[in-house]
């Protein structure tokens, strides 16, 4: 569906939870990679983390990652503690 809107669009997943955003560690989530995890929950694909983006330094590092990768959006997916 992503490529239907813009063939140049790229979907990435930050690995290891919020830590991945803070240290700019990610993988490209291609159709082939997604197919490997389809109907399995995907938990293993980009791993989980218990870090939180809380301090000004962590927020600055996360913003730098967003800017360096020229992201048009950032979607946080997780449990009830992910967005606090």
mmCIF file with all atom_site columns, C-alpha atoms in Angstrom, residues 3 16-17 19-21 26 30-31 33 37-39 44-45 62 65 80 83:
data_model
loop_
_atom_site.group_PDB
_atom_site.id
_atom_site.type_symbol
_atom_site.label_atom_id
_atom_site.label_alt_id
_atom_site.label_comp_id
_atom_site.label_asym_id
_atom_site.label_entity_id
_atom_site.label_seq_id
_atom_site.pdbx_PDB_ins_code
_atom_site.Cartn_x
_atom_site.Cartn_y
_atom_site.Cartn_z
_atom_site.occupancy
_atom_site.B_iso_or_equiv
_atom_site.pdbx_formal_charge
_atom_site.auth_seq_id
_atom_site.auth_comp_id
_atom_site.auth_asym_id
_atom_site.auth_atom_id
_atom_site.pdbx_PDB_model_num
ATOM 1  C CA . UNK A 1 3  ? 4.297  2.110   -2.757 1.00 0.00 ? 3  UNK A CA 1
ATOM 2  C CA . UNK A 1 16 ? 15.570 -2.396  19.678 1.00 0.00 ? 16 UNK A CA 1
ATOM 3  C CA . UNK A 1 17 ? 12.757 -0.006  20.514 1.00 0.00 ? 17 UNK A CA 1
ATOM 4  C CA . UNK A 1 19 ? 17.089 3.039   21.615 1.00 0.00 ? 19 UNK A CA 1
ATOM 5  C CA . UNK A 1 20 ? 17.142 2.434   17.859 1.00 0.00 ? 20 UNK A CA 1
ATOM 6  C CA . UNK A 1 21 ? 15.730 5.897   17.249 1.00 0.00 ? 21 UNK A CA 1
ATOM 7  C CA . UNK A 1 26 ? 17.219 0.752   11.637 1.00 0.00 ? 26 UNK A CA 1
ATOM 8  C CA . UNK A 1 30 ? 10.724 -4.370  2.329  1.00 0.00 ? 30 UNK A CA 1
ATOM 9  C CA . UNK A 1 31 ? 7.780  -6.433  1.104  1.00 0.00 ? 31 UNK A CA 1
ATOM 10 C CA . UNK A 1 33 ? 11.066 -8.951  4.715  1.00 0.00 ? 33 UNK A CA 1
ATOM 11 C CA . UNK A 1 37 ? 6.969  -12.224 9.457  1.00 0.00 ? 37 UNK A CA 1
ATOM 12 C CA . UNK A 1 38 ? 3.393  -11.965 8.205  1.00 0.00 ? 38 UNK A CA 1
ATOM 13 C CA . UNK A 1 39 ? 0.891  -13.315 10.753 1.00 0.00 ? 39 UNK A CA 1
ATOM 14 C CA . UNK A 1 44 ? 11.321 -10.656 16.277 1.00 0.00 ? 44 UNK A CA 1
ATOM 15 C CA . UNK A 1 45 ? 11.696 -8.484  13.208 1.00 0.00 ? 45 UNK A CA 1
ATOM 16 C CA . UNK A 1 62 ? 15.924 11.233  18.303 1.00 0.00 ? 62 UNK A CA 1
ATOM 17 C CA . UNK A 1 65 ? 17.765 10.727  13.576 1.00 0.00 ? 65 UNK A CA 1
ATOM 18 C CA . UNK A 1 80 ? 0.606  1.367   26.892 1.00 0.00 ? 80 UNK A CA 1
ATOM 19 C CA . UNK A 1 83 ? 4.061  6.996   24.080 1.00 0.00 ? 83 UNK A CA 1
#
